[in-house]
Coordinates of C-alpha atoms and ligand atoms in Angstrom, one line a residue:
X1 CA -20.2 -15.3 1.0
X2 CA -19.1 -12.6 2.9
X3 CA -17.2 -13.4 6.0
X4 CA -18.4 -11.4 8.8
X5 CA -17.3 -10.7 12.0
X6 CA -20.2 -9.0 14.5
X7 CA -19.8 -8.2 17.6
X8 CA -23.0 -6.4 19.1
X9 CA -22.3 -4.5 22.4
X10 CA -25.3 -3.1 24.1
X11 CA -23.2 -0.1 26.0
X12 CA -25.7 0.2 29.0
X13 CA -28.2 -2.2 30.4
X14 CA -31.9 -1.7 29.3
X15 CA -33.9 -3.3 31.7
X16 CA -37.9 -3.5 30.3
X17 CA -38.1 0.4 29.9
X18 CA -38.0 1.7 26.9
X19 CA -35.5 4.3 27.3
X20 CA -33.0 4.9 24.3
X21 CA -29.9 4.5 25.0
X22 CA -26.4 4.3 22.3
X23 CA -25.7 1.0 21.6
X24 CA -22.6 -0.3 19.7
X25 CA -22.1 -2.7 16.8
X26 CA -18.5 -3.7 15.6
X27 CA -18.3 -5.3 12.3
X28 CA -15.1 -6.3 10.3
X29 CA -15.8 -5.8 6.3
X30 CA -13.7 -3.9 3.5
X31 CA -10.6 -4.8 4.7
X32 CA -10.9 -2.3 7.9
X33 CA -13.1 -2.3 11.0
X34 CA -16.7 -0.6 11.5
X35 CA -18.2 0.6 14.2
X36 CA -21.6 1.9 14.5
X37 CA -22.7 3.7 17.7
X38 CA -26.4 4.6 17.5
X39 CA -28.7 6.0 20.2
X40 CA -31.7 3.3 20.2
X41 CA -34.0 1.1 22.2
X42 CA -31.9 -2.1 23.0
X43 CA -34.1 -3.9 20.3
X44 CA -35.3 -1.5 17.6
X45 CA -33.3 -4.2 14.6
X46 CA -31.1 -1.1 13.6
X47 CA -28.0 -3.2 14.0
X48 CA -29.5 -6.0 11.9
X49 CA -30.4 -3.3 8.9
X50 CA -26.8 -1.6 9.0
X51 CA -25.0 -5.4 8.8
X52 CA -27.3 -6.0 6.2
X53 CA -26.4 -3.2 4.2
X54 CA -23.1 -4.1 4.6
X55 CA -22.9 -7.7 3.3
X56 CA -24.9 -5.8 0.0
X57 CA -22.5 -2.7 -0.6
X58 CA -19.7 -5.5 0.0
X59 CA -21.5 -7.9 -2.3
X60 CA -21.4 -5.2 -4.8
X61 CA -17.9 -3.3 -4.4
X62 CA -15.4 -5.4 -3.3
X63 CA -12.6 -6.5 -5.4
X64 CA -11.1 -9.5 -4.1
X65 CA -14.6 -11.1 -3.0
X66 CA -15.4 -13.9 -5.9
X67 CA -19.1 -13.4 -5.8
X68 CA -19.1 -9.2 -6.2
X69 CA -20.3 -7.9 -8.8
X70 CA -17.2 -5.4 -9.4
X71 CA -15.2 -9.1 -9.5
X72 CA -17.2 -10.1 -12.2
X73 CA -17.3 -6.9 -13.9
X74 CA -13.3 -7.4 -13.3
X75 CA -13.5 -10.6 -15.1
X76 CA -15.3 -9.3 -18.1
X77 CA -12.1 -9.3 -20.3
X78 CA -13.0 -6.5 -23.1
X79 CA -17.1 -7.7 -23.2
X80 CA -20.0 -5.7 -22.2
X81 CA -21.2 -6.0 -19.1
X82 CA -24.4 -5.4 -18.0
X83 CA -24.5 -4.1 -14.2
X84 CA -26.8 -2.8 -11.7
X85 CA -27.8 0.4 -11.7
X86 CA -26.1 1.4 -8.5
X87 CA -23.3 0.1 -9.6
X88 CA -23.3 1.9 -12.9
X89 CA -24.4 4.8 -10.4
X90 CA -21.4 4.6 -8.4
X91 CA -19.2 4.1 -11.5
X92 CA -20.6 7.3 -13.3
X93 CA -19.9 9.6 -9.7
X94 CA -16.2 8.2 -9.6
X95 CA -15.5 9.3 -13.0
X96 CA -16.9 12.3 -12.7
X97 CA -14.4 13.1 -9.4
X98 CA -12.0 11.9 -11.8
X99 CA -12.6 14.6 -14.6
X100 CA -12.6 17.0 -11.6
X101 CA -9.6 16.2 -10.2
X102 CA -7.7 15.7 -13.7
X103 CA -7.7 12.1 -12.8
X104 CA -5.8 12.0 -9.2
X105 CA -8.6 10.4 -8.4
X106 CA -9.1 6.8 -10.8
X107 CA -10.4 3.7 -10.5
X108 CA -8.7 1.8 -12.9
X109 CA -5.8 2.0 -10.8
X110 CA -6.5 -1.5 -9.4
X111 CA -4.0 -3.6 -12.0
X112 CA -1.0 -0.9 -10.3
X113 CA -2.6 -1.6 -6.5
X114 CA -2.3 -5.5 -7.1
X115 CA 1.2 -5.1 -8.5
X116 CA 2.2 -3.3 -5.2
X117 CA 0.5 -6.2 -3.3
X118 CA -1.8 -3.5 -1.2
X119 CA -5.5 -5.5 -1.6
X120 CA -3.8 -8.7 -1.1
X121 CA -1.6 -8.2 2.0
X122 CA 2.1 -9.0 0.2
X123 CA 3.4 -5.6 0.1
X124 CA 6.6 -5.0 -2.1
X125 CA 7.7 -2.8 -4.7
X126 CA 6.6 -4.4 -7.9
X127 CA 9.4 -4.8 -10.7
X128 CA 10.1 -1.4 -13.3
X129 CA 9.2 -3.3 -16.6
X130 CA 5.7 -5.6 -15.1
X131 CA 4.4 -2.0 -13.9
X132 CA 5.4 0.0 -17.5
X133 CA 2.9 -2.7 -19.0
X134 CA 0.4 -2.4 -16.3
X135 CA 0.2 1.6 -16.7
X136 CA -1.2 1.0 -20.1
X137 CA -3.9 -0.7 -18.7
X138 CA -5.4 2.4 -16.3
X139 CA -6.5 4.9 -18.8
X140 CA -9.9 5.7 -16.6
X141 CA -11.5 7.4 -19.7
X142 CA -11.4 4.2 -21.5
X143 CA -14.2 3.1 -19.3
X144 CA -17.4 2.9 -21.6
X145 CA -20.5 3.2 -19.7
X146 CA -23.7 3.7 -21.2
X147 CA -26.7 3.3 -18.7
X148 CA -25.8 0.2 -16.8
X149 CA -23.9 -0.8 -19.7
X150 CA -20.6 -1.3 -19.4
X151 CA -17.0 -1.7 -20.9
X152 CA -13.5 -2.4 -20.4
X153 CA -10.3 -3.0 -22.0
X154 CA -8.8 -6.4 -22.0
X155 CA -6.9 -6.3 -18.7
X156 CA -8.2 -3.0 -17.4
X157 CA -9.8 -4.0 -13.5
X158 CA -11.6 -1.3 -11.0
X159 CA -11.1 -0.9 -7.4
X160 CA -13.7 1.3 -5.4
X161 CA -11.0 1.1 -2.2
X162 CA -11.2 4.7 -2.3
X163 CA -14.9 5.3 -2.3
X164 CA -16.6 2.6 -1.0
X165 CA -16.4 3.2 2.5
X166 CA -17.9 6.7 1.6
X167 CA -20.7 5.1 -0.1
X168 CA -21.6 2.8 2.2
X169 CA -21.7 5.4 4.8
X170 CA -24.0 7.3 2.7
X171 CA -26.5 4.2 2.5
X172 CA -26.2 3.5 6.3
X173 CA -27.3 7.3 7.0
X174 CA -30.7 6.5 5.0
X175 CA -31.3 3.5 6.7
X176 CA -31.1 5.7 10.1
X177 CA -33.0 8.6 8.9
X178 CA -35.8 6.1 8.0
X179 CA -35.8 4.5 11.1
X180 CA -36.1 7.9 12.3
X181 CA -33.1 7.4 14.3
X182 CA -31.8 11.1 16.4
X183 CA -28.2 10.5 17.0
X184 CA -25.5 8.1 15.6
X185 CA -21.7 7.9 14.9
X186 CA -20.5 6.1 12.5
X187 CA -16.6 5.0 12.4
X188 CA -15.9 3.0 9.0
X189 CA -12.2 2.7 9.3
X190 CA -10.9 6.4 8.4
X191 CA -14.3 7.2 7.1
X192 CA -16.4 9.1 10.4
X193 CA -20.1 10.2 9.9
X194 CA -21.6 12.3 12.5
X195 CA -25.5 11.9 12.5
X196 CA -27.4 14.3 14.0
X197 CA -25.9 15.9 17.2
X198 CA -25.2 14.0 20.7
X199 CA -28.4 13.3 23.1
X200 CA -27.8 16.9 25.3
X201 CA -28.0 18.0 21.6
X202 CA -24.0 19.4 21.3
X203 CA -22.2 18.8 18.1
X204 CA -20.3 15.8 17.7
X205 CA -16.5 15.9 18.4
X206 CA -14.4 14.5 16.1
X207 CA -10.6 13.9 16.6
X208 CA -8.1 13.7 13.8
X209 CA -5.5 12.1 14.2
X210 CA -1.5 12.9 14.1
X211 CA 0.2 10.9 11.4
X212 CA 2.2 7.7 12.4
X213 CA 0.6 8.6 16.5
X214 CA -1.8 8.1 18.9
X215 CA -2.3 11.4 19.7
X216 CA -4.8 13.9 18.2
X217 CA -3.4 16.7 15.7
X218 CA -7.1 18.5 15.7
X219 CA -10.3 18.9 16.8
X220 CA -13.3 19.0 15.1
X221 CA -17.6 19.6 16.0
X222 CA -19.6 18.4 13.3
X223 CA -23.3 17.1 12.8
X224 CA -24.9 15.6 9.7
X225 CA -21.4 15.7 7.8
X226 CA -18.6 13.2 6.9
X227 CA -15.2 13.5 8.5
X228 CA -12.7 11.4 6.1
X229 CA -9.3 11.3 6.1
X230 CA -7.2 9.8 3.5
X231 CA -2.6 9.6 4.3
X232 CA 0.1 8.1 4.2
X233 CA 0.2 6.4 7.4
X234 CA -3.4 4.4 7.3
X235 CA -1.7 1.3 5.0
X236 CA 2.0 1.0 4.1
X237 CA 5.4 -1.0 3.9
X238 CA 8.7 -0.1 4.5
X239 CA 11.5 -1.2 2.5
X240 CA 15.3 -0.2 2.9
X241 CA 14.0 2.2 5.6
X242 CA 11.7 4.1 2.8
X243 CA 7.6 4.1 3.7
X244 CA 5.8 3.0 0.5
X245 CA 1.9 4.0 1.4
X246 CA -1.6 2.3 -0.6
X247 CA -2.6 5.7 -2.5
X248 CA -1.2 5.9 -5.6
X249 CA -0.4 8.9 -8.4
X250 CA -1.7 7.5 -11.9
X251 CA 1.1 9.5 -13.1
X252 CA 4.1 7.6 -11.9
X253 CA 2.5 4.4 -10.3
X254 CA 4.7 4.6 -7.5
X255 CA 2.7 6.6 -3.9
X256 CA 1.7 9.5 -4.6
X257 CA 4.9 11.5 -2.8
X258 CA 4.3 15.5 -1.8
X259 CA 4.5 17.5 0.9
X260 CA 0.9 16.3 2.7
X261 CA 0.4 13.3 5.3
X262 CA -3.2 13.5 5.7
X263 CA -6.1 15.1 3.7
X264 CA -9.1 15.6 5.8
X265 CA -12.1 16.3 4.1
X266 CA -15.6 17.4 5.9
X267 CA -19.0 17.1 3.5
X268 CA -22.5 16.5 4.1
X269 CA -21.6 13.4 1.3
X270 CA -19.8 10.6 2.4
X271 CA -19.1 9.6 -1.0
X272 CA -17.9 13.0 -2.2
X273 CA -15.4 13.2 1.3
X274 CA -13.9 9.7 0.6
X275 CA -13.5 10.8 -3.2
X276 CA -12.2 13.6 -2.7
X277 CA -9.6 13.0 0.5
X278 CA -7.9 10.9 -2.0
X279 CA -7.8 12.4 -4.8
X280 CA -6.7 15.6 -2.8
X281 CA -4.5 13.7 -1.1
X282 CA -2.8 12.6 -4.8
X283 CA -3.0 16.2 -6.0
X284 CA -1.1 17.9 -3.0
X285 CA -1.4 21.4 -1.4
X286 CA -1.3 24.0 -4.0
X287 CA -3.4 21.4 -6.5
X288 CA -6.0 20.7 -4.0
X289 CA -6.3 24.2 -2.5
X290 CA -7.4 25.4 -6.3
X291 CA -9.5 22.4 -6.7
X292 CA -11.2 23.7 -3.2
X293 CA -12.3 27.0 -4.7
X294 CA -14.4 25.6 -7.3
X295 CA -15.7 23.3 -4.9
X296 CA -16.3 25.8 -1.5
X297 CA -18.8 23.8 0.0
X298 CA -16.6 21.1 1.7
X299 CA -14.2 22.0 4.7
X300 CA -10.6 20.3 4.1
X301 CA -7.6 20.3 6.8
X302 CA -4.2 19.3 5.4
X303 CA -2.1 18.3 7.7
X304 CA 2.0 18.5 6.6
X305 CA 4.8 16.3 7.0
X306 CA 6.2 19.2 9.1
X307 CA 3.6 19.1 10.9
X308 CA 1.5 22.4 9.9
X309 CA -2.2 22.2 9.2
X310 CA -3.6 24.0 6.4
X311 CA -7.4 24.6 6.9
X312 CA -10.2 25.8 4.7
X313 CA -11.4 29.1 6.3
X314 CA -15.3 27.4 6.4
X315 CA -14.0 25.2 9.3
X316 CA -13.1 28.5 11.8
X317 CA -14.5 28.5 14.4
X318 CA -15.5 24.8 14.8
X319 CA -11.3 23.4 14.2
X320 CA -9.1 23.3 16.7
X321 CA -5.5 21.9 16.0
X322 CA -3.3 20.9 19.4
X323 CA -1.1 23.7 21.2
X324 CA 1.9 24.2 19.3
X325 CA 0.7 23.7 16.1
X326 CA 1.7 25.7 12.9
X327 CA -2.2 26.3 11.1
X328 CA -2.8 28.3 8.1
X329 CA -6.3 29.4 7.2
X330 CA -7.0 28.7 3.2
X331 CA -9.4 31.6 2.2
X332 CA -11.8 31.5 -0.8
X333 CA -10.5 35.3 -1.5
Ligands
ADP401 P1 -8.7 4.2 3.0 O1 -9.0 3.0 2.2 O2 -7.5 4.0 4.0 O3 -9.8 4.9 3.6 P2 -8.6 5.9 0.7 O4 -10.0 6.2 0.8 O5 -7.7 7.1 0.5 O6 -8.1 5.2 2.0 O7 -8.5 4.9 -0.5 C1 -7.2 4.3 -0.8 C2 -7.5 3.0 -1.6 O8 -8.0 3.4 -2.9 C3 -6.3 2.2 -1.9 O9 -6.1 1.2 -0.9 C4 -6.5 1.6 -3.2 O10 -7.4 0.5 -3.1 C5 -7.3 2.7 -3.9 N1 -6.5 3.8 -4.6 C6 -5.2 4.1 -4.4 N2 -4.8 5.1 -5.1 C7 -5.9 5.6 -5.7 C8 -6.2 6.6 -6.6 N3 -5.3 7.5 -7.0 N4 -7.5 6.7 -7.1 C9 -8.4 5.9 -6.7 N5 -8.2 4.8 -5.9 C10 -7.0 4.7 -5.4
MG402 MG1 -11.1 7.9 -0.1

């Protein structure tokens, strides 16, 4: 079972009138905290669907939960497998980022995550010759799919840490447009989702944070879109005063090290912006910024370890980085 820890707020008191007012649920699921701020009548069940489709997506995704299905698809040990649809859905969209993104986004990283101790909790750098043999074992195209089919090496394991939250945003935001909900904000950890606009009918304001601070680096207005951010400062370790962060380049199997802190990526998918802020997080500026052109329709910010924000020129106008800052608009040309 999934353990789940729910905490319903109801923000302002509803008396007997039916007046709809935004109402928040906390719950704690795939390793980070959700919180889901809809405007609602205090007892429209909305709360109740979301959770539920959070104990499924869970039930379906997560790695380190015995009764998933990925865990069992993890377990499979060179057999066939035959999954569900939406998970041989989910798998076909990841490696198709992965072909897009020459494979800085993958997978079949999840034997190199373990190593480094990040979905367990004991952090450390894992030893030169264990992690030589595990890089044999996270050849993405190697995965055989064939309609809800599917196939992996001996000793090859998936981990969907860097899309699931995306997904599961996605499926939230059809549970709200059939419950003909208005106006909702959705926080899955990094992952934001801005539903609609606010009740006076504004654009949703969406802070991004600085690296390793409280404070905000940008500001952003956005309605029916994604707002995911992917860095180096969300989960990491230090060791002999060096940061060792949870995204990973295939290439080395060490964190993926460049000059970025944070990709930022702003889609009307969830999926797509949690795909992608990884896998242009892994790729780096110049990578990513050519992997933007072919892809025009999502806004990305980049924010430096200098400190200067790179941002594609789709986002003028509705981006506003704090006084001081170094920004650099990214045109199409
Ligand atoms: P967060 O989970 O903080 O939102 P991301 O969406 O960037 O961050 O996902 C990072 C997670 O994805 C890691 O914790 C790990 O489980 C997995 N991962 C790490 N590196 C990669 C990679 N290059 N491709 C795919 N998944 C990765
Ligand atoms: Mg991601």
């Amino acid at each position: 079972m999934v353990l789940l820890l729910c905490l319903l707020l109801v923000t302002a008191a509803s008396g007997c009138s039916q007046r709809k007012e935004y109402q928040e649920s906390t719950v704690y699921a795939m390793d980070t905290i959700l919180t889901f701020q809809v405007l609602t009548d205090s007892d429209s069940g909305i709360f109740d669907l979301l959770r539920k489709e959070v104990d499924q997506v869970n039930l379906m995704l997560s790695a380190t939960d015995a009764g998933s299905e990925l865990y069992r698809l993890n377990q499979s040990d060179g057999k066939c497998f035959e999954a569900s649809e939406e998970l041989a859905d989910v798998i076909v969209r990841c490696l198709s980022v992965a072909k897009e993104t020459n494979g800085a986004l993958n997978i079949a990283l999840y034997p190199v995550t373990q190593a480094w101790g990040f979905p367990s909790g004991d952090y450390h750098i894992p030893n030169g010759e264990i992690l030589k043999e595990l890089m044999k074992k996270i050849d993405w195209e190697e995965i055989q799919i064939e309609q809800n089919q599917i196939q992996l090496l001996p000793g090859m394991a998936l981990d969907m840490g860097a899309v699931g939250k995306g997904y599961l945003t996605d499926r939230c935001v059809e549970i709200l447009k059939e419950q003909q909900i208005s106006s909702a904000l959705l926080k899955l950890g990094g992952n934001i989702y801005a539903y609609g606009t606010r009740e006076d009918g504004s654009a949703w304001r969406i802070g991004i944070q600085k690296p390793f601070s409280e404070e905000v680096a940008a500001v952003l207005t956005a309605k029916n879109e994604a707002v995911v951010t992917s860095g180096t400062y969300q989960r990491y370790f230090e060791e002999d005063g060096k940061k060792y962060h949870h995204i990973i380049d295939s290439a080395t199997g060490y964190p993926a090290d460049n000059e970025l802190e944070s990709v930022t990526i702003v889609s009307a998918s969830g999926f797509q912006a949690d795909a992608l802020s990884t896998a242009y997080f892994v790729m780096g500026l110049d990578a990513s910024i050519q992997a933007w052109k072919q892809n025009p329709d999502i806004g990305v910010i980049w924010i430096l370890k200098d400190g200067a924000i790179y941002y594609t020129e789709n986002l003028n106008g509705r981006f506003s980085a704090a006084e001081g800052t170094e920004t650099y608009m990214v045109r199409q040309e």
